[in-house]
CSV table of C-alpha atoms and ligand atoms in Angstrom, one decimal:
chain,number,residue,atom,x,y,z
G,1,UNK,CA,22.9,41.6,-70.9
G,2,UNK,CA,25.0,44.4,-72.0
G,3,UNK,CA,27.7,45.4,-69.3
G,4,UNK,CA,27.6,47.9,-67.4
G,5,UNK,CA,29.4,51.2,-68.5
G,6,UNK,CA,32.7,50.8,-65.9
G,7,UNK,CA,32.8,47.3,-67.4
G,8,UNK,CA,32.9,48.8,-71.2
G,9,UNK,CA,35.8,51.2,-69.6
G,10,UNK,CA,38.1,48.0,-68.5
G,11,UNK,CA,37.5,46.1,-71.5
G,12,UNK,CA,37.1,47.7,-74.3
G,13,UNK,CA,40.0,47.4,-76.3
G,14,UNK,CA,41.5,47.5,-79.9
G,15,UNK,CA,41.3,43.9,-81.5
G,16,UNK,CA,43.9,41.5,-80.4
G,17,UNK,CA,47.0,41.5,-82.5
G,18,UNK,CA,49.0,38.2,-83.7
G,19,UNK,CA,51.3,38.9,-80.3
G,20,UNK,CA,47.8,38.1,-78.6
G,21,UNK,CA,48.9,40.7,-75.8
G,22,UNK,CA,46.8,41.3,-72.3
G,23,UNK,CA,47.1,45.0,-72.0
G,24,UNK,CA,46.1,46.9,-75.1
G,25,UNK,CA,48.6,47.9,-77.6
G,26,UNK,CA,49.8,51.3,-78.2
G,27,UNK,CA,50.0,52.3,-82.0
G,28,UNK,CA,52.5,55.1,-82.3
G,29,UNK,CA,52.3,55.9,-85.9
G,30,UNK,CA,51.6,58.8,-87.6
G,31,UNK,CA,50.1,57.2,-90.5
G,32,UNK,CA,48.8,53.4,-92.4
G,33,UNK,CA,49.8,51.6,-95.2
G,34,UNK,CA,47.5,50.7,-97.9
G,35,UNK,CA,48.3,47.2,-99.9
G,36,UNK,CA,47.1,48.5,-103.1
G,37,UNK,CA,46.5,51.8,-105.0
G,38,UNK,CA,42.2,51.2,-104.7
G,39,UNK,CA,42.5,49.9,-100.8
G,40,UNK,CA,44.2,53.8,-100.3
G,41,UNK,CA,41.6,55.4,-102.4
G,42,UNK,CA,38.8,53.8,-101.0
G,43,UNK,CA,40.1,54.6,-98.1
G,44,UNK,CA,40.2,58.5,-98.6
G,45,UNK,CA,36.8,58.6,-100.4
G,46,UNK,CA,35.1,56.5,-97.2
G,47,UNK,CA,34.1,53.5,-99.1
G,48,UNK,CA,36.2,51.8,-96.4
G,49,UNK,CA,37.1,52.5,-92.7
G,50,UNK,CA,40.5,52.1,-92.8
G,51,UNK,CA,43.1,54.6,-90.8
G,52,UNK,CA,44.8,56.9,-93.2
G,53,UNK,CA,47.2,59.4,-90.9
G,54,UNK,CA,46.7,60.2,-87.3
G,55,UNK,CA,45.7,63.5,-87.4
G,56,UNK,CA,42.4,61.4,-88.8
G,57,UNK,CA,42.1,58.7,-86.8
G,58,UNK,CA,44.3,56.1,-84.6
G,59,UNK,CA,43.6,53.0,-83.1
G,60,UNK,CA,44.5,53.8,-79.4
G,61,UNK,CA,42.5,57.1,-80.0
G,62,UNK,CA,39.6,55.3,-80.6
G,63,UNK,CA,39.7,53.0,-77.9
G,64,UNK,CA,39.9,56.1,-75.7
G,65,UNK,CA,37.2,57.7,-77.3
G,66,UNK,CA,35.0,54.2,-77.4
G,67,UNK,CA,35.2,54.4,-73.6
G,68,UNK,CA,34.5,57.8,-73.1
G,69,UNK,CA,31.2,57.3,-75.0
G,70,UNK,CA,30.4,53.9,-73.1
G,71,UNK,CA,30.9,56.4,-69.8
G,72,UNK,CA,29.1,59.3,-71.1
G,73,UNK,CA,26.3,57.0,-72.8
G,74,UNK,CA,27.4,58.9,-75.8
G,75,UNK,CA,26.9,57.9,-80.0
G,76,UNK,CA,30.2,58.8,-81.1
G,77,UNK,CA,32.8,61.4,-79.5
G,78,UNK,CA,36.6,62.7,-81.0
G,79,UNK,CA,39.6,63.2,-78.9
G,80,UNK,CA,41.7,66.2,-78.9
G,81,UNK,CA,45.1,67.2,-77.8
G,82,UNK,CA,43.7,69.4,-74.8
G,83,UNK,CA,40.5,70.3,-73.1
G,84,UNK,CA,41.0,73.5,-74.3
G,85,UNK,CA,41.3,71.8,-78.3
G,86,UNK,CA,38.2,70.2,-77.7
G,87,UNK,CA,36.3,73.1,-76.5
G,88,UNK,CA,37.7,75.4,-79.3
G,89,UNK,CA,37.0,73.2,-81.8
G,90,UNK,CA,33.8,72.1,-80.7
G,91,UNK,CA,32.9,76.1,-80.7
G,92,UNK,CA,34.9,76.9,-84.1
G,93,UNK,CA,32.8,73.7,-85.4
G,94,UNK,CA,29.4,75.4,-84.5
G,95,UNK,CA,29.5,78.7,-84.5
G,96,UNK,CA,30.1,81.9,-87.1
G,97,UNK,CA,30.1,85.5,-87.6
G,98,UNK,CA,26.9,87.0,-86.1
G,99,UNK,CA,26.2,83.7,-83.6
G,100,UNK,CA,25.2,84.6,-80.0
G,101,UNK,CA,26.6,81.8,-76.9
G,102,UNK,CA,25.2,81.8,-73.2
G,103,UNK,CA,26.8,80.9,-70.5
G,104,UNK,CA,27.7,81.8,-67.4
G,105,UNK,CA,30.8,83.7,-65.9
G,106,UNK,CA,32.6,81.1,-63.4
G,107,UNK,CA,33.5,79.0,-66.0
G,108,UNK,CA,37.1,77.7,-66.5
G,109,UNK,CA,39.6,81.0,-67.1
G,110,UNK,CA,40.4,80.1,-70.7
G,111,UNK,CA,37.1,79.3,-71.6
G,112,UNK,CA,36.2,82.7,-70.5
G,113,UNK,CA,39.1,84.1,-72.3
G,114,UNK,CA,37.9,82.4,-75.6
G,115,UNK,CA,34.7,83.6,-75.0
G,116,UNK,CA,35.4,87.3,-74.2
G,117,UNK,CA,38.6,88.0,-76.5
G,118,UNK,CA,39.4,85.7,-79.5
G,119,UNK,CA,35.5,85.1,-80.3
G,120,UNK,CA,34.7,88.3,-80.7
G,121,UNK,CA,37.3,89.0,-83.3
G,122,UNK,CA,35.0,86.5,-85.4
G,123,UNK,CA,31.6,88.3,-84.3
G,124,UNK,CA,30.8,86.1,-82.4
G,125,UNK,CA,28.9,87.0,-79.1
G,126,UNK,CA,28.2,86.1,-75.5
G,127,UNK,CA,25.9,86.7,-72.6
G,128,UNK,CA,26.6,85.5,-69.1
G,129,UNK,CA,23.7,84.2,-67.2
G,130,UNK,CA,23.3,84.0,-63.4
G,131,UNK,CA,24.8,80.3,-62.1
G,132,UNK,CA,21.8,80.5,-59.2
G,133,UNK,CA,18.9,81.7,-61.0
G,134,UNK,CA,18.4,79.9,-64.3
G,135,UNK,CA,15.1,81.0,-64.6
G,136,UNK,CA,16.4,84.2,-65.7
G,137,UNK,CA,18.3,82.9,-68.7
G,138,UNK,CA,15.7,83.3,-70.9
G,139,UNK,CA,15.5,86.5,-71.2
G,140,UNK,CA,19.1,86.3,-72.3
G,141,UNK,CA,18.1,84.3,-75.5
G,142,UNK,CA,18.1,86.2,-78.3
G,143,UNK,CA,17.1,85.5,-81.9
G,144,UNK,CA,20.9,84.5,-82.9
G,145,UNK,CA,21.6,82.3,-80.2
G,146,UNK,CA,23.0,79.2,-80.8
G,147,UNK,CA,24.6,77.7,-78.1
G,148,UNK,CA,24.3,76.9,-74.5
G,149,UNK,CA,27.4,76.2,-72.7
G,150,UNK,CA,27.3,74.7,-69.2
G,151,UNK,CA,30.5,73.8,-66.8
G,152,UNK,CA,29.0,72.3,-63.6
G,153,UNK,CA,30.4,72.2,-60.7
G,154,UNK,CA,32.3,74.9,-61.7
G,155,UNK,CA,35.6,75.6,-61.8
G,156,UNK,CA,36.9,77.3,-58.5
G,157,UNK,CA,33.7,77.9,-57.8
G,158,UNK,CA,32.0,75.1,-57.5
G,159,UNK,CA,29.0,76.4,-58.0
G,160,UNK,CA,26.4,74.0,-59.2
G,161,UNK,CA,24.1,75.0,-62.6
G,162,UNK,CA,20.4,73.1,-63.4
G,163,UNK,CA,21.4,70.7,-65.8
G,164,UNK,CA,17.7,69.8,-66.5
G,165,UNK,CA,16.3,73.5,-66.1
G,166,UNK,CA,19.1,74.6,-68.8
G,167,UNK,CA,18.3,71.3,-71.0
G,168,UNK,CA,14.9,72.4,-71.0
G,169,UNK,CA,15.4,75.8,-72.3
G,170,UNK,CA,17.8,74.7,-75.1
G,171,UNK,CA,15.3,72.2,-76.5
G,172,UNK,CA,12.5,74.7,-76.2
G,173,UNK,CA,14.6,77.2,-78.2
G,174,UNK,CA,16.1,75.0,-80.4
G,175,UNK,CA,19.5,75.7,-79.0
G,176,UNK,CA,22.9,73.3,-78.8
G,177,UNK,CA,23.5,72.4,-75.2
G,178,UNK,CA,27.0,71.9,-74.3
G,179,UNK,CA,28.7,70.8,-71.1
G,180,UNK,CA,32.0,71.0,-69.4
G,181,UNK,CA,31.6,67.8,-67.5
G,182,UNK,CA,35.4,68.0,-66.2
G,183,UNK,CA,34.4,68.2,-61.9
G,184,UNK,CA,31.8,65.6,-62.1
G,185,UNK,CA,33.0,62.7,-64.6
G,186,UNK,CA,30.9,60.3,-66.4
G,187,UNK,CA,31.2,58.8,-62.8
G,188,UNK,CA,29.2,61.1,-60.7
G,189,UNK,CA,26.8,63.1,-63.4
G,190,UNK,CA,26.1,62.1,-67.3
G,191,UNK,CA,24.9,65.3,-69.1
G,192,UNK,CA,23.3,63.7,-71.7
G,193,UNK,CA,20.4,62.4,-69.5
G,194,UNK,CA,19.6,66.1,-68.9
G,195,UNK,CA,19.2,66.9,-72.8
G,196,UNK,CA,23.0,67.5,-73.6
G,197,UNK,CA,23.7,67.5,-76.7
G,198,UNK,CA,27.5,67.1,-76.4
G,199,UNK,CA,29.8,66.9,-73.4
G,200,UNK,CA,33.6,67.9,-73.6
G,201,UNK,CA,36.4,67.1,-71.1
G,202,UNK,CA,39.8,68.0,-70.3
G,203,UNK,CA,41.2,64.8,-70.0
G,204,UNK,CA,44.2,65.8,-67.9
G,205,UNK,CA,42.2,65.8,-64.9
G,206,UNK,CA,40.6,62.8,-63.3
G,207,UNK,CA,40.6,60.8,-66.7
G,208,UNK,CA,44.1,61.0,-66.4
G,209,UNK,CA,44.2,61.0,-62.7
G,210,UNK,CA,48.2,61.3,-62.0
G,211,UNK,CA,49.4,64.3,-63.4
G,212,UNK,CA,51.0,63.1,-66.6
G,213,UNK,CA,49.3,64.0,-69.8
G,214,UNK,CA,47.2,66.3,-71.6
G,215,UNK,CA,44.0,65.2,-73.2
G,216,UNK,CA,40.6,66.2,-74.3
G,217,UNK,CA,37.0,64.6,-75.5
G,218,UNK,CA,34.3,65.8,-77.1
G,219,UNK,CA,31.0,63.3,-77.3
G,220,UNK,CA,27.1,63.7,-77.9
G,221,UNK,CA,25.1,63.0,-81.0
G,222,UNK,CA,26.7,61.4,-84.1
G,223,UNK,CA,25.8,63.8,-86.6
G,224,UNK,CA,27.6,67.0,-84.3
G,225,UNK,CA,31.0,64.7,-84.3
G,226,UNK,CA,30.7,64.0,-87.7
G,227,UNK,CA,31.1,67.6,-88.0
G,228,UNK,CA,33.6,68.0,-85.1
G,229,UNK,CA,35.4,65.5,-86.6
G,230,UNK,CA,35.7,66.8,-90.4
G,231,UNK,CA,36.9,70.7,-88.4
G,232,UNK,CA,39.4,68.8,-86.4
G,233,UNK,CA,41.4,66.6,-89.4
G,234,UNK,CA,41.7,69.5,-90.8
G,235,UNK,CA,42.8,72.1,-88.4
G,236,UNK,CA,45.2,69.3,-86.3
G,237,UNK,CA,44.1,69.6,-82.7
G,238,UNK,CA,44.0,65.7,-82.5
G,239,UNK,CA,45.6,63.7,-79.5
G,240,UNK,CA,48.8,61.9,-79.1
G,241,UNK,CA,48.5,58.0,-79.6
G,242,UNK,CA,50.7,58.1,-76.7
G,243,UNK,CA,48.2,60.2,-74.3
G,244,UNK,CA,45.7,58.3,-75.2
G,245,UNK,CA,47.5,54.7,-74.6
G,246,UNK,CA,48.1,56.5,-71.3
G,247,UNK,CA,44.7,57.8,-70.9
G,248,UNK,CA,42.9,54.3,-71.9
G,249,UNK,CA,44.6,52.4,-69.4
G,250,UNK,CA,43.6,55.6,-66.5
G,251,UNK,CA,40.2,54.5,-67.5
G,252,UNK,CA,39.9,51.6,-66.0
G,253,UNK,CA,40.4,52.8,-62.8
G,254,UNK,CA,38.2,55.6,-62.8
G,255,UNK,CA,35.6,54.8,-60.8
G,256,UNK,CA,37.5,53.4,-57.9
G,257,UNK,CA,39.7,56.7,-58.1
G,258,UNK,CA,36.9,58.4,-58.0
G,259,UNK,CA,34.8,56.8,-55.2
G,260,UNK,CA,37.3,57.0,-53.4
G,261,UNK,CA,38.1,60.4,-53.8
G,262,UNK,CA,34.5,61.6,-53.0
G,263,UNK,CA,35.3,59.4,-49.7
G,264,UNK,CA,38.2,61.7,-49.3
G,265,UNK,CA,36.6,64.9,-50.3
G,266,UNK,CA,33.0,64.2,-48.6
G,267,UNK,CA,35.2,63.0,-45.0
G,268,UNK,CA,37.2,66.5,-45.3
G,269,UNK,CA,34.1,68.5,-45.9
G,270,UNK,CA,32.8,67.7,-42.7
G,271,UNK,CA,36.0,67.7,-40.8
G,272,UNK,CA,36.2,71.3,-41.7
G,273,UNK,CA,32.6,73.1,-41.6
G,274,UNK,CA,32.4,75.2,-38.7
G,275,UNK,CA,36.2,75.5,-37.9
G,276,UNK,CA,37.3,78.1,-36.1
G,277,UNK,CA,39.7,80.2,-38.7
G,278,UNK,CA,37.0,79.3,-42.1
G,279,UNK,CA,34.4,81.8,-43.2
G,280,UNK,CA,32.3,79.6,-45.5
G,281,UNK,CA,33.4,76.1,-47.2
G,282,UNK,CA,31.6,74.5,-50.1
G,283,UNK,CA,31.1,71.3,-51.2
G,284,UNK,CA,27.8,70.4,-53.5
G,285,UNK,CA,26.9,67.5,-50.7
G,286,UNK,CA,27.0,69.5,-47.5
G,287,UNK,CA,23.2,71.3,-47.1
G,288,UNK,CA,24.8,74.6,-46.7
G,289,UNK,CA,25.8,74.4,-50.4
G,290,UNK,CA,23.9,76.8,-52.3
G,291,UNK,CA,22.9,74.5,-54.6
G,292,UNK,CA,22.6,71.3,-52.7
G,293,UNK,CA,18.9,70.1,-53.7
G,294,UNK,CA,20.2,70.7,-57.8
G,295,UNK,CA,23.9,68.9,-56.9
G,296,UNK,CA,21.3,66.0,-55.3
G,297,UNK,CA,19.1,65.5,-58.4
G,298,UNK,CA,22.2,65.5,-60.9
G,299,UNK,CA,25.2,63.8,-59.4
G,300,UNK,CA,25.2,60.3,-57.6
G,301,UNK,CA,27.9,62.0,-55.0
G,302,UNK,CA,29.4,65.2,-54.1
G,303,UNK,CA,32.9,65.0,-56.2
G,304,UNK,CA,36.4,65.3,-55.4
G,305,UNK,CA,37.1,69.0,-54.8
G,306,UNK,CA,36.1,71.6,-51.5
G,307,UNK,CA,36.4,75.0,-51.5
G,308,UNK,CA,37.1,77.3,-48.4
G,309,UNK,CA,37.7,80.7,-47.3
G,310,UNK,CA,39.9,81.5,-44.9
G,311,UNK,CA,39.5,84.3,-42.4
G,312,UNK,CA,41.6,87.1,-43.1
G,313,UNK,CA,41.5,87.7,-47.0
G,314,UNK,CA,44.4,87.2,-49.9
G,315,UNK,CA,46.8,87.5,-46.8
G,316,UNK,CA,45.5,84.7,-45.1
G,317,UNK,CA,45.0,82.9,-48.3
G,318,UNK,CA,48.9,83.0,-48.6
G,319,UNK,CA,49.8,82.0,-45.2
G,320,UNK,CA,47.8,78.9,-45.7
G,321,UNK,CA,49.3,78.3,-48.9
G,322,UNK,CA,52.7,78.4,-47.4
G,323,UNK,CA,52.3,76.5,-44.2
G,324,UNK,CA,51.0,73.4,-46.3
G,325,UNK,CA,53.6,70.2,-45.5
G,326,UNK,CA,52.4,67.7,-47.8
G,327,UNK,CA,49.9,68.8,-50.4
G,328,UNK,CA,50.9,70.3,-53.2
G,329,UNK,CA,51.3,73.9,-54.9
G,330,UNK,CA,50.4,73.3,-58.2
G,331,UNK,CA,48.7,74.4,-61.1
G,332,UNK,CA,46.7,71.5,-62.3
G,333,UNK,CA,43.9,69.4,-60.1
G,334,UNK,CA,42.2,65.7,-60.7
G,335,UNK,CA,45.6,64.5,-58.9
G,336,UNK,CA,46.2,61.6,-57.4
G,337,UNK,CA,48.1,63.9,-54.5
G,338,UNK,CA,45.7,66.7,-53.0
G,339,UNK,CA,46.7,69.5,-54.7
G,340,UNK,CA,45.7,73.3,-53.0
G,341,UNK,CA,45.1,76.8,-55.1
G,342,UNK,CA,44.8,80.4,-54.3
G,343,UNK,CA,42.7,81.3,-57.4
G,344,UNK,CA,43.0,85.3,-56.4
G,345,UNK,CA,46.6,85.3,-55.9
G,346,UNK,CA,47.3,83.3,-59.3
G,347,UNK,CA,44.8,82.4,-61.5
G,348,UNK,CA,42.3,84.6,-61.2
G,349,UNK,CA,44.4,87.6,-60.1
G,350,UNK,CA,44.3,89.5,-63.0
G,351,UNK,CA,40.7,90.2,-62.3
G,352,UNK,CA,39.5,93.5,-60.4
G,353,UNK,CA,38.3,92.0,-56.4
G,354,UNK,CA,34.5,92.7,-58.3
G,355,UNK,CA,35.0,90.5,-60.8
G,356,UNK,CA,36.1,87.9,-58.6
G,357,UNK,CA,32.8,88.0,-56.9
G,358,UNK,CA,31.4,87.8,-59.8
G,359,UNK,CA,32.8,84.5,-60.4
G,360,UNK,CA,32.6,82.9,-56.6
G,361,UNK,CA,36.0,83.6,-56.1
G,362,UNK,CA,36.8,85.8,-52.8
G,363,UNK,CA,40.2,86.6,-51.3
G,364,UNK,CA,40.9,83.9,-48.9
G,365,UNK,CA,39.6,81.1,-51.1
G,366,UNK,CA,41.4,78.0,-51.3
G,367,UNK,CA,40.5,75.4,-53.8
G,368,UNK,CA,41.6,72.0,-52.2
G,369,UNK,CA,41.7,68.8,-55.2
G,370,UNK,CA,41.3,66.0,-52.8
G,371,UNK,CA,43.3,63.3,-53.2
G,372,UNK,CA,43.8,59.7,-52.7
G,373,UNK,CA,46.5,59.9,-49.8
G,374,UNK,CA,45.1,58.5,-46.4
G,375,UNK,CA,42.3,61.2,-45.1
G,376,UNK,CA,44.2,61.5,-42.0
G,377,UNK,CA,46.9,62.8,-43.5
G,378,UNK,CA,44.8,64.9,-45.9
G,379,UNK,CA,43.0,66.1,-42.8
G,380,UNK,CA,46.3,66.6,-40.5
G,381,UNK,CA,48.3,68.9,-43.5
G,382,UNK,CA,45.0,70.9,-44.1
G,383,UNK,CA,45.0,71.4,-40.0
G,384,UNK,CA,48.0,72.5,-38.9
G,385,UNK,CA,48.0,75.1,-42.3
G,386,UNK,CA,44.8,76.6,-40.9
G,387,UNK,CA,46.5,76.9,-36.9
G,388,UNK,CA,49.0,79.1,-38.8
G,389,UNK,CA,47.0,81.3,-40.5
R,401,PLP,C1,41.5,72.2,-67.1
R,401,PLP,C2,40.2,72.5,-67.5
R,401,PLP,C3,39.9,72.8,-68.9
R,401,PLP,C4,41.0,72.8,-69.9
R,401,PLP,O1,41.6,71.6,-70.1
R,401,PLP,P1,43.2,71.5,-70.6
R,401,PLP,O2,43.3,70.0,-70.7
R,401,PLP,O3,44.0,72.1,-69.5
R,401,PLP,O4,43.2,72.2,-71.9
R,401,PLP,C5,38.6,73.0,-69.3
R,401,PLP,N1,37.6,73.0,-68.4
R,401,PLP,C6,37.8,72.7,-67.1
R,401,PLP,C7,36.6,72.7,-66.2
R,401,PLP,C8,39.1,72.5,-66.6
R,401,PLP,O5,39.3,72.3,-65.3
């Protein structure tokens, strides 16, 4: 029986060397030698698989990548320095002068910035579709479309987008389907059972899980990373041998960190619905999520992040912000310490109070990454913050 895909992310691992270590080995080299003149040849015309220089390929690279596939019940995937390598690479892969992309606005900030200032200097065009109404993205498709990109649960917003509705329309159309499938994880949502046809990741959030390295994936079909991969050795956004030794080994604790911080996230949620100093809180597993019958039918739990709005707007927002004890200010989330944001004070406060709207985001909204700290405690920090706003 083949094991089951947490299994394949504990132990898959690079053949055992002569050393016959336990934990995998990390090979921090920037290239391989050949033992003959027509081994290295062979080797750069394909006739055999051997590394050649890690910009190409790399042993603990791949093992990172192997797992990410047996998670996402990808073909193939490739790994790049960043989320934001994989995603620009995956879209300077695809995509040319003239090429139309739909998505939707509350998508990650430099997604959006990609989207609305560098692409467009190649021609290359966007439409943003409504996050609750995907039956009215089809009338955004026009004849140059190419590409769908997706980030659900999105990012602060949390809002939740019809993975199956939105596979649908790409296959009917003829269209890539991409998803950001950072806030879920291969744990809690898989977008290739919806009709993805790739699925990218920053890696520095819950793949990593502590806060220490930068990463990105891409995966889907084998003939799109064939392509991803021939852009990328030539362009150079691969990853470190050494994030990826570190990222490997983060992998095999990915679904307990991530139960577990669902536990967190899910107890918190309910702890704070209905308190006194909160307007509205969201998490995709409480009913009064706006989306709560779609964040049913495509995730197995309600993932590791609530939103709420405090009463009193951006000045409230700060207050709480300030009176936190023990969680974090900091900008970064998939931690394994709960880690709170103010998107309209920082990250999103270049945009006009309209545009935030348009993107979920309103004045007093706190993004809250749950983490793996005792709930209590969690719980207790959150607490107090609110009495002092
Ligand atoms: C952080 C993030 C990214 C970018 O990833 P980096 O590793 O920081 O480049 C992309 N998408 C989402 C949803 C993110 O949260």
């Amino acid at each position: 029986m083949p094991y089951h895909p947490i299994t394949k992310a504990i132990r898959t691992q690079t053949p055992t060397t002569d050393e016959m270590e336990h934990s995998t080995p990390l090979f921090l080299t920037s290239s391989f030698r050949f033992d003959s003149a027509e081994d290295m040849a062979d080797a750069f015309n394909e006739v055999n698989d051997h590394n050649i220089y890690t910009r190409f390929s790399n042993p603990t690279v791949q093992e990172f990548t192997n797992k990410m596939c047996a998670l996402e019940g990808a073909e193939d995937g490739f790994s790049c320095a960043s989320g934001m390598a994989a995603i620009f690479g995956t879209f300077m892969t695809f995509l040319q002068s003239g090429d139309h992309i739909l998505s939707c606005a509350s998508i990650f900030g430099s997604t959006h910035t990609l989207l609305t200032k560098y692409m467009p200097k190649w021609g290359i065009d966007y439409s943003y579709g409504s996050v609750n109404d995907v039956d009215s993205w089809e009338s955004l498709i026009k004849p140059n479309t190419k590409m769908i990109y997706l980030e659900t649960p999105t990012n602060p917003g949390l809002d939740v987008v019809d993975m199956e509705a939105v596979g649908k329309l790409a296959k009917k159309h003829n269209l890539m389907f991409v998803v950001d499938n950072c806030f879920a994880t291969p744990i809690l949502q898989r977008p290739i059972e919806f009709g993805a046809d790739l699925v990218i990741h920053s890696a520095t959030k819950w793949l990593d899980g502590q806060g220490r390295v930068l990463g990105g994936i891409v995966v889907g079909k084998k003939e799109l990373i064939r392509e991803i991969y021939l852009f990328c050795r030539n362009t150079g956004p691969s990853m470190s041998p050494f994030n990826a030794w570190v990222l490997t080994k983060s992998l095999e604790t990915l679904d307990v960190r991530i139960q577990r911080h669902c536990d967190n996230a899910e107890a918190l949620a309910k702890k704070l619905e209905g308190h006194a100093k909160i307007n509205t809180l969201k998490y995709p597993f409480m009913p009064s999520h706006p989306a709560y019958a779609i964040a049913k039918k495509q995730m197995s739990r309600g993932g590791c992040l609530v939103n709420f709005e405090v009463k009193g707007g951006l000045d409230a927002g700060r207050k709480f912000m300030n009176a936190l004890k023990m969680i974090t200010l900091t900008s970064n989330l998939g931690d394994s310490r709960s880690i709170a944001s103010h998107p309209a004070s920082t990250t999103h406060s270049k945009l006009s109070a309209a545009d935030q709207l348009s993107v979920g985001i309103t004045p007093g909204m706190i993004r809250l990454s749950v983490g793996l700290e005792h709930v209590d405690d969690i719980a207790a920090d959150v607490l107090q913050a609110l009495e002092q706003c």
